[in-house]
Structure formats: C-alpha cells, structure tokens
Amino acid sequence: MSGRYEMWTPAQAVDRLAADLPGGRADAEQVVASYLRDATGVHGRPASGWRLDEFDLDDARARFGWVDFAGGETVAAARSRADAAAVAALREARGTSAITDPTRLAGLHSDAEMWGYRAHRVGIDELTNTAACDPQPRLVTVAREGRERSHRDAAAAHDARVAAAEAAATAAALTEHHDQEQNDHDQEDDVHTPDDRPAAGSAEPGDRERVLAEGPGAFVGGMWFTPDEAAEGGVRPLTEAEVRRCSDLVRASQAEAVADQLADAPAPSRAPSVDGDGTGWER
C-alpha cells in the first residue's frame, strides 16, 4: 500500500489493476465494473461518478479470488469454467431427492447460485456513466448467495492483508530496536574505565605460590612440597624420610583425637540379670 492516500476514477483504477492481471485491461474492466455494479445496486450511482481508493481495489480483486490469476487464468476463461460448474450443479440437483437428501440438495442449489453469479459477465457502463442515480438490479434470484460469499471473501482477504502489513511493520520495528540496543551495548563494551579492568595480580595463584603460602607439607599435584630457599624456585619436594615423618605425625594426631573422644564419652549402662536361683548378677 502506498504511503499517501489517493482516490481514482474507475478508468484510473482499471489502469492500476490491469498491469497485475493476465488478461490485462479486459480483466481489470470486469473486476472493477463488477465491484461498482454491486455498489450501485446497494447505494445508487453517485451523480459525480464513482471514486475508488486502494481498499476498494483490494476488495474488488478479492471478490475474484476464485480466479487463478497466478496460474495465468483470465476472467473470461474463469467465467466459462464457472458457467460449466453452475450447469453441473443444476444437473446433479435434478437427480437429488429433497426427501432423502435435503442437505445435499440445498448445497447444490447454493453452488448453482454462486457459480451462476460468477459466470455472469457485467457491462462496463459503471466505468464511464455518471448520469442519474437509479439503483441497478442485483441479480437476487441468481446470485444472492454468490454475492454474499464474494463479499465475505473480500472482507477476509482485506483483513488478512492489513494484518500482514501490520505484523511486518511491527517485526521491522522490533528488529530495528534490537539492532540499536546491540549497537549501544557494543559501544559501551568498547569504553572501559580503569575500575572496569581486572586488577593486575588478581589471577589464581600457581603451585609455587600455594606451597610458599601453606608452608612445609603443602600437597600439590599428588606430591608433598616444602619451601626451601636453597632449591630452585624456593620450593622442593619432601624427601622420603620427611614424608614418613609427616605420616607419623598425622597418625599420632588422629590417635590422640580418637582417645580424647573415647575419654569424653559416657560409660555404657549395665542392666542386672537374674539366674535360676534368683540371685542377681551383672553381665
């Protein structure tokens, strides 16, 4: 849809529509004339002539949604097809009983009306004639249901087009907003204050630093180490004798801890028992 609202004469509307239809101007004249004929039947013909906008063109084309424009079908060919469908529906209706199959018969009559309406070729007086305001016949007998269905199709197609346009606009706005937020975030990441940068020396300490911090007996990578200024790097592994001494100290401290726990625990109570002579004894 164009950004500026416009209104066109019927001839101008035909020119705009003709470029998109397989049958060119002949198809466009039938589409616009059929739309205006129905409008004249409802409202009368304006003394100054009809004017159409883009919504009218949407509705007019949607009423011909049963025509395969995308497949190259012209309005004339589609109306020949509609005429054959109306005749077939009438013939089938003649052999359908209103007693045993009333629903099927009603459906066939509805199809005959709809295809009969679609098959009817209209004149193009509405494209040029602006005299008088007399209402036109509406083909009530042949096309009542067909016209109503065409109107519903037009309204549904128009609503779908408007909804799609609104959804596309919303998606574009959200994408633009997201891109803007991302750009702002990237710009913020590029600008750091000294407080934002990690402080020097805040990295995790290495094995050497851990040994120096923990003192003799530090356990690193499956081995025991101890600080030693004479060794390279100020750290050396424990000798076998030093490892045995550490183990003995650990066992001794554990034994002392267990002994302290046993000393603090209350003595178990003993329940008296009675033997066969009735004398008491303790187990």
mmCIF file of C-alpha atoms in Angstrom:
data_model
loop_
_atom_site.group_PDB
_atom_site.id
_atom_site.type_symbol
_atom_site.label_atom_id
_atom_site.label_comp_id
_atom_site.label_asym_id
_atom_site.label_seq_id
_atom_site.Cartn_x
_atom_site.Cartn_y
_atom_site.Cartn_z
ATOM 1 C CA MET A 1 0.000 0.000 0.000
ATOM 2 C CA SER A 2 1.327 3.422 -0.896
ATOM 3 C CA GLY A 3 2.198 5.866 1.853
ATOM 4 C CA ARG A 4 -0.124 8.603 0.544
ATOM 5 C CA TYR A 5 -3.888 8.198 0.385
ATOM 6 C CA GLU A 6 -5.255 8.547 -3.147
ATOM 7 C CA MET A 7 -8.606 8.257 -4.898
ATOM 8 C CA TRP A 8 -9.035 7.375 -8.568
ATOM 9 C CA THR A 9 -11.740 7.422 -11.198
ATOM 10 C CA PRO A 10 -12.896 3.994 -12.407
ATOM 11 C CA ALA A 11 -10.749 4.348 -15.534
ATOM 12 C CA GLN A 12 -7.679 5.154 -13.445
ATOM 13 C CA ALA A 13 -8.423 2.192 -11.169
ATOM 14 C CA VAL A 14 -8.596 -0.066 -14.238
ATOM 15 C CA ASP A 15 -5.208 1.210 -15.385
ATOM 16 C CA ARG A 16 -3.645 0.465 -11.998
ATOM 17 C CA LEU A 17 -5.158 -3.013 -11.828
ATOM 18 C CA ALA A 18 -4.529 -4.056 -15.450
ATOM 19 C CA ALA A 19 -0.764 -4.466 -15.039
ATOM 20 C CA ASP A 20 -1.225 -7.227 -12.440
ATOM 21 C CA LEU A 21 -3.812 -9.377 -14.258
ATOM 22 C CA PRO A 22 -3.195 -11.988 -17.008
ATOM 23 C CA GLY A 23 -5.964 -10.602 -19.213
ATOM 24 C CA GLY A 24 -4.711 -7.033 -18.845
ATOM 25 C CA ARG A 25 -7.263 -4.264 -19.274
ATOM 26 C CA ALA A 26 -10.104 -6.645 -20.218
ATOM 27 C CA ASP A 27 -9.755 -8.451 -16.890
ATOM 28 C CA ALA A 28 -9.388 -5.206 -14.957
ATOM 29 C CA GLU A 29 -12.545 -3.744 -16.525
ATOM 30 C CA GLN A 30 -14.587 -6.782 -15.487
ATOM 31 C CA VAL A 31 -13.187 -6.760 -11.947
ATOM 32 C CA VAL A 32 -13.812 -3.048 -11.365
ATOM 33 C CA ALA A 33 -17.154 -2.963 -13.196
ATOM 34 C CA SER A 34 -18.471 -5.948 -11.226
ATOM 35 C CA TYR A 35 -17.454 -4.288 -7.957
ATOM 36 C CA LEU A 36 -19.101 -0.973 -8.875
ATOM 37 C CA ARG A 37 -22.241 -2.691 -10.182
ATOM 38 C CA ASP A 38 -22.811 -4.284 -6.764
ATOM 39 C CA ALA A 39 -22.076 -0.957 -5.057
ATOM 40 C CA THR A 40 -24.554 0.819 -7.348
ATOM 41 C CA GLY A 41 -27.175 -1.812 -6.600
ATOM 42 C CA VAL A 42 -26.821 -1.094 -2.887
ATOM 43 C CA HIS A 43 -26.200 2.676 -2.795
ATOM 44 C CA GLY A 44 -27.247 4.025 -6.200
ATOM 45 C CA ARG A 45 -24.906 5.717 -8.652
ATOM 46 C CA PRO A 46 -23.287 8.976 -7.436
ATOM 47 C CA ALA A 47 -24.128 11.984 -9.615
ATOM 48 C CA SER A 48 -20.447 12.850 -9.916
ATOM 49 C CA GLY A 49 -19.392 9.263 -10.613
ATOM 50 C CA TRP A 50 -17.648 6.675 -8.511
ATOM 51 C CA ARG A 51 -14.224 7.206 -6.937
ATOM 52 C CA LEU A 52 -12.120 4.306 -5.673
ATOM 53 C CA ASP A 53 -9.190 4.009 -3.301
ATOM 54 C CA GLU A 54 -6.701 1.216 -2.683
ATOM 55 C CA PHE A 55 -9.046 -0.508 -0.246
ATOM 56 C CA ASP A 56 -11.682 -0.685 -2.953
ATOM 57 C CA LEU A 57 -9.183 -2.314 -5.311
ATOM 58 C CA ASP A 58 -8.306 -4.847 -2.611
ATOM 59 C CA ASP A 59 -11.975 -5.718 -2.171
ATOM 60 C CA ALA A 60 -12.649 -5.821 -5.910
ATOM 61 C CA ARG A 61 -9.779 -8.206 -6.568
ATOM 62 C CA ALA A 62 -10.592 -10.371 -3.539
ATOM 63 C CA ARG A 63 -14.088 -10.962 -4.939
ATOM 64 C CA PHE A 64 -12.335 -12.602 -7.879
ATOM 65 C CA GLY A 65 -10.186 -14.767 -5.632
ATOM 66 C CA TRP A 66 -11.740 -17.833 -7.245
ATOM 67 C CA VAL A 67 -9.929 -16.897 -10.485
ATOM 68 C CA ASP A 68 -6.454 -18.422 -10.817
ATOM 69 C CA PHE A 69 -4.673 -15.194 -11.764
ATOM 70 C CA ALA A 70 -1.336 -16.603 -10.547
ATOM 71 C CA GLY A 71 -1.719 -19.531 -12.922
ATOM 72 C CA GLY A 72 -2.466 -17.240 -15.881
ATOM 73 C CA GLU A 73 -6.251 -17.759 -15.954
ATOM 74 C CA THR A 74 -8.161 -14.818 -17.410
ATOM 75 C CA VAL A 75 -11.536 -13.619 -16.173
ATOM 76 C CA ALA A 76 -13.187 -14.776 -19.415
ATOM 77 C CA ALA A 77 -11.797 -18.305 -19.037
ATOM 78 C CA ALA A 78 -12.758 -18.385 -15.367
ATOM 79 C CA ARG A 79 -16.319 -17.344 -16.169
ATOM 80 C CA SER A 80 -16.586 -20.151 -18.730
ATOM 81 C CA ARG A 81 -15.434 -22.541 -16.010
ATOM 82 C CA ALA A 82 -17.971 -21.060 -13.574
ATOM 83 C CA ASP A 83 -20.774 -21.487 -16.111
ATOM 84 C CA ALA A 84 -19.896 -25.175 -16.523
ATOM 85 C CA ALA A 85 -19.811 -25.633 -12.740
ATOM 86 C CA ALA A 86 -23.245 -23.999 -12.363
ATOM 87 C CA VAL A 87 -24.732 -26.252 -15.058
ATOM 88 C CA ALA A 88 -23.204 -29.358 -13.449
ATOM 89 C CA ALA A 89 -24.624 -28.394 -10.047
ATOM 90 C CA LEU A 90 -28.111 -27.897 -11.516
ATOM 91 C CA ARG A 91 -27.989 -31.236 -13.307
ATOM 92 C CA GLU A 92 -26.934 -33.044 -10.154
ATOM 93 C CA ALA A 93 -29.644 -31.258 -8.183
ATOM 94 C CA ARG A 94 -32.294 -32.657 -10.535
ATOM 95 C CA GLY A 95 -31.340 -36.185 -9.507
ATOM 96 C CA THR A 96 -31.163 -35.429 -5.755
ATOM 97 C CA SER A 97 -34.199 -36.101 -3.571
ATOM 98 C CA ALA A 98 -35.461 -33.341 -1.323
ATOM 99 C CA ILE A 99 -36.857 -36.034 0.997
ATOM 100 C CA THR A 100 -33.927 -38.419 1.414
ATOM 101 C CA ASP A 101 -31.071 -35.948 0.977
ATOM 102 C CA PRO A 102 -32.282 -32.383 1.656
ATOM 103 C CA THR A 103 -28.883 -31.143 2.868
ATOM 104 C CA ARG A 104 -27.153 -32.235 -0.319
ATOM 105 C CA LEU A 105 -29.870 -30.646 -2.432
ATOM 106 C CA ALA A 106 -29.585 -27.312 -0.591
ATOM 107 C CA GLY A 107 -25.831 -27.370 -1.107
ATOM 108 C CA LEU A 108 -26.214 -27.982 -4.844
ATOM 109 C CA HIS A 109 -28.662 -25.097 -5.172
ATOM 110 C CA SER A 110 -26.249 -22.851 -3.295
ATOM 111 C CA ASP A 111 -23.401 -23.903 -5.602
ATOM 112 C CA ALA A 112 -25.548 -23.222 -8.663
ATOM 113 C CA GLU A 113 -26.311 -19.705 -7.412
ATOM 114 C CA MET A 114 -22.691 -18.993 -6.533
ATOM 115 C CA TRP A 115 -21.219 -20.230 -9.840
ATOM 116 C CA GLY A 116 -24.054 -18.632 -11.777
ATOM 117 C CA TYR A 117 -23.201 -15.274 -10.210
ATOM 118 C CA ARG A 118 -19.541 -15.722 -11.014
ATOM 119 C CA ALA A 119 -20.242 -16.726 -14.585
ATOM 120 C CA HIS A 120 -22.281 -13.588 -15.305
ATOM 121 C CA ARG A 121 -20.420 -11.049 -17.440
ATOM 122 C CA VAL A 122 -21.196 -7.454 -16.498
ATOM 123 C CA GLY A 123 -21.319 -4.359 -18.666
ATOM 124 C CA ILE A 124 -18.792 -1.585 -18.197
ATOM 125 C CA ASP A 125 -21.245 1.320 -18.006
ATOM 126 C CA GLU A 126 -20.254 1.850 -14.390
ATOM 127 C CA LEU A 127 -16.770 2.815 -15.556
ATOM 128 C CA THR A 128 -17.968 5.830 -17.524
ATOM 129 C CA ASN A 129 -21.682 6.594 -16.944
ATOM 130 C CA THR A 130 -22.298 9.257 -14.300
ATOM 131 C CA ALA A 131 -25.859 10.233 -15.222
ATOM 132 C CA ALA A 132 -28.686 9.736 -12.715
ATOM 133 C CA CYS A 133 -28.640 7.755 -9.511
ATOM 134 C CA ASP A 134 -31.052 4.928 -10.197
ATOM 135 C CA PRO A 135 -30.162 1.671 -8.451
ATOM 136 C CA GLN A 136 -29.242 -1.278 -10.620
ATOM 137 C CA PRO A 137 -30.740 -4.792 -10.380
ATOM 138 C CA ARG A 138 -28.757 -7.014 -8.050
ATOM 139 C CA LEU A 139 -29.346 -10.432 -9.630
ATOM 140 C CA VAL A 140 -31.069 -11.505 -6.421
ATOM 141 C CA THR A 141 -32.584 -14.653 -7.925
ATOM 142 C CA VAL A 142 -29.385 -15.985 -9.476
ATOM 143 C CA ALA A 143 -26.620 -14.587 -7.372
ATOM 144 C CA ARG A 144 -27.801 -13.836 -3.845
ATOM 145 C CA GLU A 145 -25.559 -16.369 -2.134
ATOM 146 C CA GLY A 146 -22.752 -15.834 -4.628
ATOM 147 C CA ARG A 147 -22.605 -12.105 -3.984
ATOM 148 C CA GLU A 148 -22.663 -12.577 -0.228
ATOM 149 C CA ARG A 149 -19.882 -15.135 -0.383
ATOM 150 C CA SER A 150 -17.832 -12.864 -2.618
ATOM 151 C CA HIS A 151 -18.251 -10.045 -0.112
ATOM 152 C CA ARG A 152 -17.129 -12.279 2.753
ATOM 153 C CA ASP A 153 -14.118 -13.377 0.727
ATOM 154 C CA ALA A 154 -13.260 -9.749 0.008
ATOM 155 C CA ALA A 155 -13.507 -8.739 3.672
ATOM 156 C CA ALA A 156 -11.396 -11.709 4.795
ATOM 157 C CA ALA A 157 -8.716 -11.039 2.166
ATOM 158 C CA HIS A 158 -8.575 -7.356 3.054
ATOM 159 C CA ASP A 159 -8.312 -8.076 6.784
ATOM 160 C CA ALA A 160 -5.569 -10.620 6.147
ATOM 161 C CA ARG A 161 -3.616 -8.137 4.047
ATOM 162 C CA VAL A 162 -3.908 -5.398 6.671
ATOM 163 C CA ALA A 163 -2.893 -7.813 9.450
ATOM 164 C CA ALA A 164 0.113 -8.987 7.438
ATOM 165 C CA ALA A 165 1.208 -5.404 6.795
ATOM 166 C CA GLU A 166 0.876 -4.520 10.486
ATOM 167 C CA ALA A 167 2.813 -7.653 11.511
ATOM 168 C CA ALA A 168 5.588 -6.833 9.049
ATOM 169 C CA ALA A 169 5.802 -3.264 10.352
ATOM 170 C CA THR A 170 5.934 -4.489 13.960
ATOM 171 C CA ALA A 171 8.645 -7.029 13.133
ATOM 172 C CA ALA A 172 10.693 -4.358 11.350
ATOM 173 C CA ALA A 173 10.370 -2.003 14.313
ATOM 174 C CA LEU A 174 11.419 -4.723 16.772
ATOM 175 C CA THR A 175 14.401 -5.643 14.607
ATOM 176 C CA GLU A 176 15.479 -2.012 14.376
ATOM 177 C CA HIS A 177 15.099 -1.596 18.144
ATOM 178 C CA HIS A 178 17.130 -4.757 18.800
ATOM 179 C CA ASP A 179 19.880 -3.652 16.422
ATOM 180 C CA GLN A 180 20.028 -0.249 18.114
ATOM 181 C CA GLU A 181 20.288 -1.844 21.562
ATOM 182 C CA GLN A 182 23.041 -4.147 20.305
ATOM 183 C CA ASN A 183 24.959 -1.205 18.855
ATOM 184 C CA ASP A 184 24.642 0.708 22.136
ATOM 185 C CA HIS A 185 25.831 -2.347 24.058
ATOM 186 C CA ASP A 186 28.828 -2.793 21.755
ATOM 187 C CA GLN A 187 29.764 0.849 22.181
ATOM 188 C CA GLU A 188 29.592 0.523 25.970
ATOM 189 C CA ASP A 189 31.865 -2.541 25.838
ATOM 190 C CA ASP A 190 34.436 -0.565 23.830
ATOM 191 C CA VAL A 191 34.693 2.128 26.536
ATOM 192 C CA HIS A 192 36.158 0.929 29.860
ATOM 193 C CA THR A 193 37.163 2.926 32.915
ATOM 194 C CA PRO A 194 40.228 1.822 34.946
ATOM 195 C CA ASP A 195 37.866 0.376 37.571
ATOM 196 C CA ASP A 196 36.263 -1.848 34.942
ATOM 197 C CA ARG A 197 39.522 -3.576 34.026
ATOM 198 C CA PRO A 198 40.731 -6.571 36.102
ATOM 199 C CA ALA A 199 43.417 -5.622 38.646
ATOM 200 C CA ALA A 200 46.968 -6.823 37.961
ATOM 201 C CA GLY A 201 47.980 -9.845 40.023
ATOM 202 C CA SER A 202 44.381 -10.914 40.652
ATOM 203 C CA ALA A 203 44.883 -14.173 38.737
ATOM 204 C CA GLU A 204 44.623 -17.511 40.532
ATOM 205 C CA PRO A 205 47.876 -18.374 42.448
ATOM 206 C CA GLY A 206 50.132 -21.043 40.954
ATOM 207 C CA ASP A 207 51.509 -24.191 42.625
ATOM 208 C CA ARG A 208 54.667 -22.391 43.795
ATOM 209 C CA GLU A 209 52.667 -19.615 45.438
ATOM 210 C CA ARG A 210 50.445 -22.160 47.188
ATOM 211 C CA VAL A 211 53.471 -24.025 48.635
ATOM 212 C CA LEU A 212 55.010 -20.800 49.877
ATOM 213 C CA ALA A 213 51.701 -19.724 51.404
ATOM 214 C CA GLU A 214 50.907 -23.063 53.117
ATOM 215 C CA GLY A 215 54.443 -23.795 54.385
ATOM 216 C CA PRO A 216 56.019 -27.254 54.879
ATOM 217 C CA GLY A 217 53.821 -30.166 53.910
ATOM 218 C CA ALA A 218 51.864 -28.453 51.099
ATOM 219 C CA PHE A 219 50.233 -31.049 48.841
ATOM 220 C CA VAL A 220 50.248 -30.140 45.125
ATOM 221 C CA GLY A 221 49.685 -32.342 42.085
ATOM 222 C CA GLY A 222 49.959 -35.612 44.015
ATOM 223 C CA MET A 223 53.240 -34.715 45.806
ATOM 224 C CA TRP A 224 54.252 -33.059 49.080
ATOM 225 C CA PHE A 225 56.377 -29.906 48.921
ATOM 226 C CA THR A 226 58.113 -27.573 51.315
ATOM 227 C CA PRO A 227 59.644 -24.096 50.941
ATOM 228 C CA ASP A 228 63.442 -24.200 50.602
ATOM 229 C CA GLU A 229 65.446 -21.087 49.764
ATOM 230 C CA ALA A 230 68.366 -23.222 48.586
ATOM 231 C CA ALA A 231 66.242 -25.023 45.999
ATOM 232 C CA GLU A 232 65.459 -23.649 42.547
ATOM 233 C CA GLY A 233 62.373 -21.506 42.732
ATOM 234 C CA GLY A 234 62.409 -21.622 46.527
ATOM 235 C CA VAL A 235 60.370 -24.881 46.650
ATOM 236 C CA ARG A 236 61.386 -28.578 46.707
ATOM 237 C CA PRO A 237 59.576 -31.939 47.141
ATOM 238 C CA LEU A 238 59.705 -33.633 50.559
ATOM 239 C CA THR A 239 62.225 -36.452 50.930
ATOM 240 C CA GLU A 240 61.027 -39.977 51.757
ATOM 241 C CA ALA A 241 62.095 -39.563 55.379
ATOM 242 C CA GLU A 242 60.217 -36.262 55.625
ATOM 243 C CA VAL A 243 57.112 -37.837 54.096
ATOM 244 C CA ARG A 244 57.244 -40.735 56.653
ATOM 245 C CA ARG A 245 57.649 -38.214 59.467
ATOM 246 C CA CYS A 246 54.587 -36.285 58.213
ATOM 247 C CA SER A 247 52.625 -39.526 58.040
ATOM 248 C CA ASP A 248 53.656 -40.472 61.572
ATOM 249 C CA LEU A 249 52.617 -37.053 62.832
ATOM 250 C CA VAL A 250 49.235 -37.365 61.126
ATOM 251 C CA ARG A 251 48.627 -40.845 62.592
ATOM 252 C CA ALA A 252 49.683 -39.692 66.036
ATOM 253 C CA SER A 253 47.381 -36.703 65.919
ATOM 254 C CA GLN A 254 44.490 -38.885 64.751
ATOM 255 C CA ALA A 255 45.124 -41.406 67.571
ATOM 256 C CA GLU A 256 45.139 -38.619 70.099
ATOM 257 C CA ALA A 257 41.873 -37.249 68.733
ATOM 258 C CA VAL A 258 40.221 -40.700 68.985
ATOM 259 C CA ALA A 259 41.488 -41.173 72.538
ATOM 260 C CA ASP A 260 40.095 -37.810 73.552
ATOM 261 C CA GLN A 261 36.704 -38.715 72.085
ATOM 262 C CA LEU A 262 36.619 -42.038 73.962
ATOM 263 C CA ALA A 263 37.616 -40.360 77.226
ATOM 264 C CA ASP A 264 34.780 -37.846 76.898
ATOM 265 C CA ALA A 265 32.134 -40.476 76.007
ATOM 266 C CA PRO A 266 29.797 -41.662 78.870
ATOM 267 C CA ALA A 267 30.230 -45.255 80.153
ATOM 268 C CA PRO A 268 27.548 -47.687 78.872
ATOM 269 C CA SER A 269 24.879 -48.646 81.400
ATOM 270 C CA ARG A 270 24.717 -52.280 82.594
ATOM 271 C CA ALA A 271 21.343 -53.927 83.192
ATOM 272 C CA PRO A 272 21.074 -56.557 86.019
ATOM 273 C CA SER A 273 20.005 -60.095 85.142
ATOM 274 C CA VAL A 274 18.582 -62.876 87.302
ATOM 275 C CA ASP A 275 19.767 -66.538 87.254
ATOM 276 C CA GLY A 276 17.787 -69.646 88.134
ATOM 277 C CA ASP A 277 18.450 -69.293 91.906
ATOM 278 C CA GLY A 278 17.086 -65.813 91.917
ATOM 279 C CA THR A 279 20.476 -64.258 92.636
ATOM 280 C CA GLY A 280 21.381 -61.202 90.667
ATOM 281 C CA TRP A 281 24.432 -60.979 88.503
ATOM 282 C CA GLU A 282 25.750 -58.477 86.026
ATOM 283 C CA ARG A 283 26.770 -59.297 82.522
#
